[in-house]
Amino acid sequence: MSRITPFASPLLLGFDAMEKTLERIAKGNDGYPPYNIERILADSASGAPDRLRITLAVAGFSEEELEVTTEENQLIVRGRQVDNGERDYLYRGIAARQFQRMFVLADGMRVLGAELRNGLLAIDLARPEPERMVRKINISVPD
């Protein structure tokens, strides 16, 4: 049985990579860790442009247990806690678990930096202004 996708239209050329990305996103995340995405407006005093900030709640993770990477057009945040057997828990409600959270970035997005403070990992992204370009195509007419 063949499946019909939204990108199957003959008018949408070259969107097969986007279709694969959407499938990967649909399979991906389990909701841990929770996160926020906020827009930070440009600051005219410092000249900082508009940017986006992704904030993940990573309480209990140290800087060494977190990894932030970009791969192609994806921002990948991984956390790996090591469960040392030195502690004798009477009750354990905080699990030492691993996670991987992926965000698909638009073309041209740049990661400005990451900061871990009070159990929150903040990742700043620059969103460049798209260039508006109009190009006239000459029409040739044979003699």
Short mmCIF file of N, CA and C in Angstrom, two decimals:
data_model
loop_
_atom_site.label_atom_id
_atom_site.label_comp_id
_atom_site.label_asym_id
_atom_site.label_seq_id
_atom_site.Cartn_x
_atom_site.Cartn_y
_atom_site.Cartn_z
N MET A 1 0.85 -1.18 0.00
CA MET A 1 0.00 0.00 0.00
C MET A 1 0.90 1.24 0.00
N SER A 2 0.69 2.11 -0.93
CA SER A 2 1.49 3.33 -0.98
C SER A 2 0.81 4.41 -0.14
N ARG A 3 1.63 5.28 0.37
CA ARG A 3 1.09 6.33 1.22
C ARG A 3 1.25 7.66 0.51
N ILE A 4 0.26 8.50 0.64
CA ILE A 4 0.29 9.81 -0.01
C ILE A 4 0.73 10.83 1.03
N THR A 5 1.73 11.59 0.67
CA THR A 5 2.25 12.59 1.60
C THR A 5 1.88 13.99 1.11
N PRO A 6 1.93 14.98 2.01
CA PRO A 6 1.61 16.35 1.59
C PRO A 6 2.59 16.89 0.55
N PHE A 7 3.77 16.28 0.46
CA PHE A 7 4.78 16.77 -0.46
C PHE A 7 4.76 16.01 -1.79
N ALA A 8 3.72 15.24 -2.04
CA ALA A 8 3.64 14.45 -3.26
C ALA A 8 3.17 15.26 -4.47
N SER A 9 2.77 16.49 -4.26
CA SER A 9 2.28 17.32 -5.35
C SER A 9 3.40 17.59 -6.35
N PRO A 10 3.11 17.56 -7.64
CA PRO A 10 4.14 17.88 -8.64
C PRO A 10 4.57 19.35 -8.61
N LEU A 11 3.83 20.18 -7.90
CA LEU A 11 4.19 21.60 -7.81
C LEU A 11 5.22 21.86 -6.70
N LEU A 12 5.43 20.89 -5.82
CA LEU A 12 6.40 21.04 -4.73
C LEU A 12 7.65 20.24 -5.08
N LEU A 13 8.62 20.90 -5.66
CA LEU A 13 9.84 20.25 -6.11
C LEU A 13 10.97 20.46 -5.11
N GLY A 14 11.66 19.40 -4.76
CA GLY A 14 12.82 19.50 -3.90
C GLY A 14 12.51 19.54 -2.41
N PHE A 15 11.31 19.13 -2.01
CA PHE A 15 10.93 19.17 -0.60
C PHE A 15 11.06 17.81 0.08
N ASP A 16 11.72 16.84 -0.55
CA ASP A 16 11.83 15.52 0.05
C ASP A 16 12.64 15.53 1.34
N ALA A 17 13.64 16.41 1.44
CA ALA A 17 14.42 16.51 2.69
C ALA A 17 13.55 17.03 3.82
N MET A 18 12.65 17.97 3.51
CA MET A 18 11.75 18.50 4.54
C MET A 18 10.81 17.41 5.03
N GLU A 19 10.34 16.57 4.12
CA GLU A 19 9.45 15.48 4.50
C GLU A 19 10.15 14.52 5.46
N LYS A 20 11.41 14.19 5.18
CA LYS A 20 12.17 13.31 6.06
C LYS A 20 12.38 13.96 7.42
N THR A 21 12.62 15.26 7.45
CA THR A 21 12.79 15.98 8.71
C THR A 21 11.52 15.93 9.54
N LEU A 22 10.38 16.14 8.91
CA LEU A 22 9.10 16.08 9.63
C LEU A 22 8.84 14.69 10.19
N GLU A 23 9.19 13.65 9.47
CA GLU A 23 9.03 12.29 9.97
C GLU A 23 9.93 12.05 11.18
N ARG A 24 11.16 12.55 11.12
CA ARG A 24 12.10 12.38 12.23
C ARG A 24 11.61 13.11 13.47
N ILE A 25 11.03 14.29 13.30
CA ILE A 25 10.50 15.05 14.43
C ILE A 25 9.32 14.32 15.06
N ALA A 26 8.46 13.76 14.23
CA ALA A 26 7.28 13.07 14.74
C ALA A 26 7.66 11.85 15.58
N LYS A 27 8.74 11.17 15.22
CA LYS A 27 9.17 9.99 15.97
C LYS A 27 9.90 10.35 17.25
N GLY A 28 10.59 11.50 17.23
CA GLY A 28 11.62 11.86 18.16
C GLY A 28 11.38 11.94 19.64
N ASN A 29 10.87 13.03 20.11
CA ASN A 29 11.03 13.41 21.51
C ASN A 29 9.94 12.86 22.42
N ASP A 30 10.35 12.56 23.66
CA ASP A 30 9.42 12.01 24.64
C ASP A 30 8.96 13.05 25.66
N GLY A 31 9.35 14.30 25.50
CA GLY A 31 8.91 15.34 26.42
C GLY A 31 9.87 15.63 27.55
N TYR A 32 10.99 14.90 27.63
CA TYR A 32 11.98 15.15 28.67
C TYR A 32 13.28 15.56 28.03
N PRO A 33 13.91 16.55 28.49
CA PRO A 33 13.51 17.49 29.54
C PRO A 33 12.57 18.56 28.98
N PRO A 34 11.77 19.16 29.86
CA PRO A 34 10.90 20.24 29.39
C PRO A 34 11.74 21.44 28.93
N TYR A 35 11.17 22.24 28.04
CA TYR A 35 11.93 23.38 27.50
C TYR A 35 10.99 24.51 27.15
N ASN A 36 11.58 25.70 27.04
CA ASN A 36 10.91 26.91 26.56
C ASN A 36 11.68 27.43 25.36
N ILE A 37 10.97 28.10 24.46
CA ILE A 37 11.61 28.82 23.36
C ILE A 37 11.06 30.24 23.41
N GLU A 38 11.96 31.21 23.50
CA GLU A 38 11.51 32.60 23.58
C GLU A 38 12.24 33.46 22.57
N ARG A 39 11.59 34.53 22.18
CA ARG A 39 12.19 35.51 21.28
C ARG A 39 12.71 36.66 22.13
N ILE A 40 13.94 37.04 21.90
CA ILE A 40 14.54 38.17 22.60
C ILE A 40 14.74 39.27 21.57
N LEU A 41 14.05 40.38 21.78
CA LEU A 41 14.09 41.47 20.81
C LEU A 41 15.45 42.14 20.78
N ALA A 42 15.72 42.78 19.67
CA ALA A 42 17.00 43.47 19.47
C ALA A 42 17.20 44.54 20.52
N ASP A 43 18.45 44.70 20.91
CA ASP A 43 18.83 45.73 21.88
C ASP A 43 19.59 46.81 21.12
N SER A 44 18.96 47.96 20.97
CA SER A 44 19.58 49.03 20.18
C SER A 44 20.81 49.60 20.88
N ALA A 45 20.86 49.54 22.20
CA ALA A 45 22.01 50.09 22.94
C ALA A 45 23.28 49.28 22.67
N SER A 46 23.16 47.95 22.69
CA SER A 46 24.34 47.11 22.48
C SER A 46 24.50 46.69 21.02
N GLY A 47 23.46 46.89 20.22
CA GLY A 47 23.52 46.49 18.82
C GLY A 47 23.23 45.02 18.61
N ALA A 48 22.79 44.33 19.65
CA ALA A 48 22.47 42.89 19.52
C ALA A 48 21.20 42.71 18.69
N PRO A 49 21.24 41.80 17.71
CA PRO A 49 20.06 41.59 16.87
C PRO A 49 19.00 40.74 17.59
N ASP A 50 17.84 40.61 16.98
CA ASP A 50 16.83 39.68 17.49
C ASP A 50 17.46 38.29 17.57
N ARG A 51 17.06 37.54 18.59
CA ARG A 51 17.57 36.18 18.70
C ARG A 51 16.54 35.31 19.38
N LEU A 52 16.76 34.03 19.32
CA LEU A 52 15.91 33.05 19.99
C LEU A 52 16.70 32.43 21.12
N ARG A 53 16.00 32.06 22.18
CA ARG A 53 16.66 31.37 23.30
C ARG A 53 15.85 30.12 23.63
N ILE A 54 16.54 28.98 23.60
CA ILE A 54 15.95 27.72 24.02
C ILE A 54 16.46 27.47 25.44
N THR A 55 15.54 27.26 26.38
CA THR A 55 15.92 27.00 27.77
C THR A 55 15.39 25.62 28.15
N LEU A 56 16.31 24.74 28.55
CA LEU A 56 15.95 23.39 28.95
C LEU A 56 16.13 23.24 30.46
N ALA A 57 15.19 22.56 31.12
CA ALA A 57 15.28 22.30 32.55
C ALA A 57 16.12 21.03 32.74
N VAL A 58 17.36 21.20 33.15
CA VAL A 58 18.30 20.08 33.29
C VAL A 58 18.84 20.00 34.71
N ALA A 59 17.95 20.13 35.69
CA ALA A 59 18.36 20.07 37.10
C ALA A 59 19.07 18.75 37.38
N GLY A 60 20.18 18.84 38.08
CA GLY A 60 20.94 17.65 38.44
C GLY A 60 22.05 17.30 37.47
N PHE A 61 22.08 17.95 36.31
CA PHE A 61 23.15 17.71 35.34
C PHE A 61 24.25 18.75 35.51
N SER A 62 25.48 18.28 35.48
CA SER A 62 26.61 19.21 35.53
C SER A 62 27.03 19.56 34.10
N GLU A 63 27.91 20.52 33.98
CA GLU A 63 28.40 20.94 32.66
C GLU A 63 29.05 19.77 31.91
N GLU A 64 29.76 18.92 32.63
CA GLU A 64 30.45 17.79 32.01
C GLU A 64 29.47 16.72 31.51
N GLU A 65 28.26 16.68 32.05
CA GLU A 65 27.27 15.68 31.67
C GLU A 65 26.36 16.14 30.53
N LEU A 66 26.55 17.37 30.07
CA LEU A 66 25.74 17.93 28.99
C LEU A 66 26.59 18.15 27.76
N GLU A 67 25.97 17.98 26.59
CA GLU A 67 26.67 18.20 25.33
C GLU A 67 25.70 18.89 24.37
N VAL A 68 26.15 20.00 23.78
CA VAL A 68 25.36 20.75 22.80
C VAL A 68 26.14 20.75 21.50
N THR A 69 25.53 20.21 20.44
CA THR A 69 26.20 20.14 19.15
C THR A 69 25.23 20.54 18.04
N THR A 70 25.79 20.92 16.90
CA THR A 70 24.99 21.12 15.70
C THR A 70 25.47 20.12 14.66
N GLU A 71 24.52 19.54 13.97
CA GLU A 71 24.82 18.56 12.93
C GLU A 71 23.87 18.83 11.78
N GLU A 72 24.43 19.22 10.66
CA GLU A 72 23.65 19.68 9.52
C GLU A 72 22.74 20.81 10.00
N ASN A 73 21.43 20.70 9.86
CA ASN A 73 20.52 21.76 10.31
C ASN A 73 19.82 21.37 11.60
N GLN A 74 20.50 20.65 12.48
CA GLN A 74 19.90 20.23 13.73
C GLN A 74 20.75 20.69 14.91
N LEU A 75 20.08 21.15 15.94
CA LEU A 75 20.72 21.43 17.22
C LEU A 75 20.39 20.24 18.11
N ILE A 76 21.43 19.59 18.64
CA ILE A 76 21.24 18.38 19.44
C ILE A 76 21.79 18.64 20.84
N VAL A 77 20.95 18.40 21.84
CA VAL A 77 21.35 18.54 23.24
C VAL A 77 21.25 17.16 23.86
N ARG A 78 22.37 16.70 24.43
CA ARG A 78 22.41 15.37 25.07
C ARG A 78 22.80 15.53 26.53
N GLY A 79 22.22 14.71 27.35
CA GLY A 79 22.58 14.66 28.76
C GLY A 79 22.80 13.23 29.18
N ARG A 80 23.92 12.99 29.88
CA ARG A 80 24.24 11.65 30.35
C ARG A 80 24.69 11.76 31.81
N GLN A 81 23.83 11.32 32.71
CA GLN A 81 24.21 11.32 34.12
C GLN A 81 24.81 9.96 34.46
N VAL A 82 25.86 10.00 35.25
CA VAL A 82 26.51 8.77 35.68
C VAL A 82 25.96 8.43 37.06
N ASP A 83 25.45 7.23 37.18
CA ASP A 83 24.89 6.78 38.46
C ASP A 83 26.00 6.10 39.25
N ASN A 84 26.55 6.83 40.21
CA ASN A 84 27.60 6.21 41.03
C ASN A 84 26.94 5.42 42.16
N GLY A 85 27.49 4.26 42.44
CA GLY A 85 26.91 3.37 43.43
C GLY A 85 27.33 3.68 44.85
N GLU A 86 27.92 4.83 45.08
CA GLU A 86 28.43 5.18 46.41
C GLU A 86 27.32 5.58 47.37
N ARG A 87 26.17 5.96 46.89
CA ARG A 87 25.10 6.43 47.75
C ARG A 87 24.14 5.30 48.09
N ASP A 88 23.61 5.34 49.30
CA ASP A 88 22.63 4.36 49.74
C ASP A 88 21.30 5.09 49.91
N TYR A 89 20.43 4.99 48.90
CA TYR A 89 19.17 5.73 48.90
C TYR A 89 18.12 5.01 49.74
N LEU A 90 17.41 5.75 50.58
CA LEU A 90 16.24 5.23 51.27
C LEU A 90 15.02 5.34 50.35
N TYR A 91 14.99 6.40 49.57
CA TYR A 91 13.96 6.61 48.55
C TYR A 91 14.61 7.32 47.39
N ARG A 92 14.33 6.88 46.20
CA ARG A 92 14.92 7.52 45.02
C ARG A 92 13.82 7.96 44.07
N GLY A 93 13.52 9.27 44.09
CA GLY A 93 12.51 9.85 43.22
C GLY A 93 13.11 10.60 42.05
N ILE A 94 14.40 10.88 42.11
CA ILE A 94 15.10 11.59 41.03
C ILE A 94 15.95 10.56 40.30
N ALA A 95 15.54 10.21 39.12
CA ALA A 95 16.25 9.20 38.35
C ALA A 95 17.45 9.80 37.63
N ALA A 96 18.50 9.03 37.53
CA ALA A 96 19.65 9.42 36.71
C ALA A 96 19.37 8.89 35.32
N ARG A 97 18.88 9.74 34.45
CA ARG A 97 18.51 9.28 33.12
C ARG A 97 19.20 10.08 32.05
N GLN A 98 19.28 9.48 30.89
CA GLN A 98 19.89 10.13 29.74
C GLN A 98 18.79 10.74 28.89
N PHE A 99 19.15 11.73 28.10
CA PHE A 99 18.20 12.31 27.17
C PHE A 99 18.92 12.82 25.94
N GLN A 100 18.14 12.96 24.89
CA GLN A 100 18.60 13.61 23.68
C GLN A 100 17.43 14.41 23.13
N ARG A 101 17.62 15.69 22.98
CA ARG A 101 16.56 16.58 22.48
C ARG A 101 17.10 17.22 21.20
N MET A 102 16.31 17.16 20.12
CA MET A 102 16.74 17.72 18.84
C MET A 102 15.81 18.84 18.41
N PHE A 103 16.39 19.88 17.84
CA PHE A 103 15.66 21.00 17.29
C PHE A 103 16.14 21.19 15.85
N VAL A 104 15.23 21.30 14.93
CA VAL A 104 15.58 21.53 13.53
C VAL A 104 15.73 23.03 13.33
N LEU A 105 16.86 23.42 12.76
CA LEU A 105 17.16 24.84 12.55
C LEU A 105 16.94 25.22 11.09
N ALA A 106 16.44 26.40 10.88
CA ALA A 106 16.29 26.92 9.52
C ALA A 106 17.66 27.24 8.95
N ASP A 107 17.74 27.30 7.64
CA ASP A 107 19.01 27.66 7.00
C ASP A 107 19.48 29.01 7.51
N GLY A 108 20.76 29.10 7.81
CA GLY A 108 21.34 30.36 8.24
C GLY A 108 21.32 30.58 9.75
N MET A 109 20.58 29.76 10.51
CA MET A 109 20.55 29.94 11.97
C MET A 109 21.93 29.63 12.54
N ARG A 110 22.35 30.44 13.50
CA ARG A 110 23.66 30.26 14.13
C ARG A 110 23.47 30.14 15.64
N VAL A 111 24.24 29.24 16.25
CA VAL A 111 24.23 29.10 17.70
C VAL A 111 25.25 30.10 18.25
N LEU A 112 24.79 31.02 19.09
CA LEU A 112 25.66 32.05 19.65
C LEU A 112 26.39 31.55 20.89
N GLY A 113 25.75 30.68 21.67
CA GLY A 113 26.39 30.18 22.87
C GLY A 113 25.40 29.45 23.76
N ALA A 114 25.93 28.82 24.81
CA ALA A 114 25.10 28.09 25.76
C ALA A 114 25.59 28.42 27.17
N GLU A 115 24.64 28.50 28.11
CA GLU A 115 24.98 28.83 29.49
C GLU A 115 24.13 27.98 30.44
N LEU A 116 24.79 27.39 31.45
CA LEU A 116 24.11 26.58 32.45
C LEU A 116 24.08 27.37 33.75
N ARG A 117 22.85 27.66 34.23
CA ARG A 117 22.71 28.42 35.46
C ARG A 117 21.46 27.95 36.20
N ASN A 118 21.61 27.62 37.47
CA ASN A 118 20.50 27.22 38.34
C ASN A 118 19.66 26.09 37.76
N GLY A 119 20.30 25.11 37.13
CA GLY A 119 19.58 23.97 36.58
C GLY A 119 18.90 24.22 35.25
N LEU A 120 19.15 25.38 34.64
CA LEU A 120 18.57 25.71 33.34
C LEU A 120 19.69 25.91 32.32
N LEU A 121 19.58 25.21 31.22
CA LEU A 121 20.54 25.36 30.12
C LEU A 121 19.92 26.27 29.08
N ALA A 122 20.53 27.44 28.87
CA ALA A 122 20.02 28.41 27.90
C ALA A 122 20.94 28.41 26.68
N ILE A 123 20.34 28.24 25.50
CA ILE A 123 21.08 28.23 24.24
C ILE A 123 20.55 29.37 23.40
N ASP A 124 21.41 30.30 23.02
CA ASP A 124 21.01 31.46 22.22
C ASP A 124 21.30 31.20 20.74
N LEU A 125 20.34 31.56 19.91
CA LEU A 125 20.44 31.38 18.47
C LEU A 125 20.20 32.71 17.77
N ALA A 126 20.97 32.97 16.73
CA ALA A 126 20.76 34.17 15.92
C ALA A 126 19.97 33.78 14.69
N ARG A 127 18.95 34.56 14.43
CA ARG A 127 18.14 34.33 13.24
C ARG A 127 18.42 35.48 12.29
N PRO A 128 19.16 35.23 11.22
CA PRO A 128 19.51 36.31 10.30
C PRO A 128 18.28 36.82 9.56
N GLU A 129 18.30 38.08 9.26
CA GLU A 129 17.22 38.67 8.46
C GLU A 129 17.32 38.14 7.04
N PRO A 130 16.24 37.64 6.50
CA PRO A 130 16.30 37.16 5.11
C PRO A 130 16.48 38.31 4.15
N GLU A 131 17.31 38.07 3.16
CA GLU A 131 17.52 39.09 2.14
C GLU A 131 16.39 39.00 1.13
N ARG A 132 15.80 40.13 0.88
CA ARG A 132 14.73 40.16 -0.13
C ARG A 132 15.39 40.46 -1.47
N MET A 133 15.26 39.49 -2.35
CA MET A 133 15.95 39.62 -3.62
C MET A 133 14.94 39.41 -4.75
N VAL A 134 14.87 40.37 -5.62
CA VAL A 134 14.03 40.24 -6.80
C VAL A 134 14.97 40.19 -7.99
N ARG A 135 14.79 39.19 -8.80
CA ARG A 135 15.64 39.03 -9.96
C ARG A 135 14.78 38.91 -11.19
N LYS A 136 15.05 39.75 -12.16
CA LYS A 136 14.28 39.72 -13.41
C LYS A 136 14.89 38.69 -14.33
N ILE A 137 14.05 37.85 -14.87
CA ILE A 137 14.47 36.83 -15.82
C ILE A 137 14.15 37.32 -17.23
N ASN A 138 15.18 37.42 -18.04
CA ASN A 138 14.97 37.84 -19.43
C ASN A 138 14.34 36.72 -20.23
N ILE A 139 13.42 37.09 -21.06
CA ILE A 139 12.74 36.14 -21.92
C ILE A 139 13.33 36.27 -23.32
N SER A 140 13.85 35.18 -23.81
CA SER A 140 14.44 35.24 -25.15
C SER A 140 13.40 34.84 -26.19
N VAL A 141 13.42 35.53 -27.30
CA VAL A 141 12.50 35.26 -28.40
C VAL A 141 13.37 34.96 -29.62
N PRO A 142 13.22 33.76 -30.17
CA PRO A 142 14.03 33.45 -31.38
C PRO A 142 13.57 34.28 -32.57
N ASP A 143 14.51 34.63 -33.42
CA ASP A 143 14.22 35.45 -34.61
C ASP A 143 13.43 34.73 -35.63
#
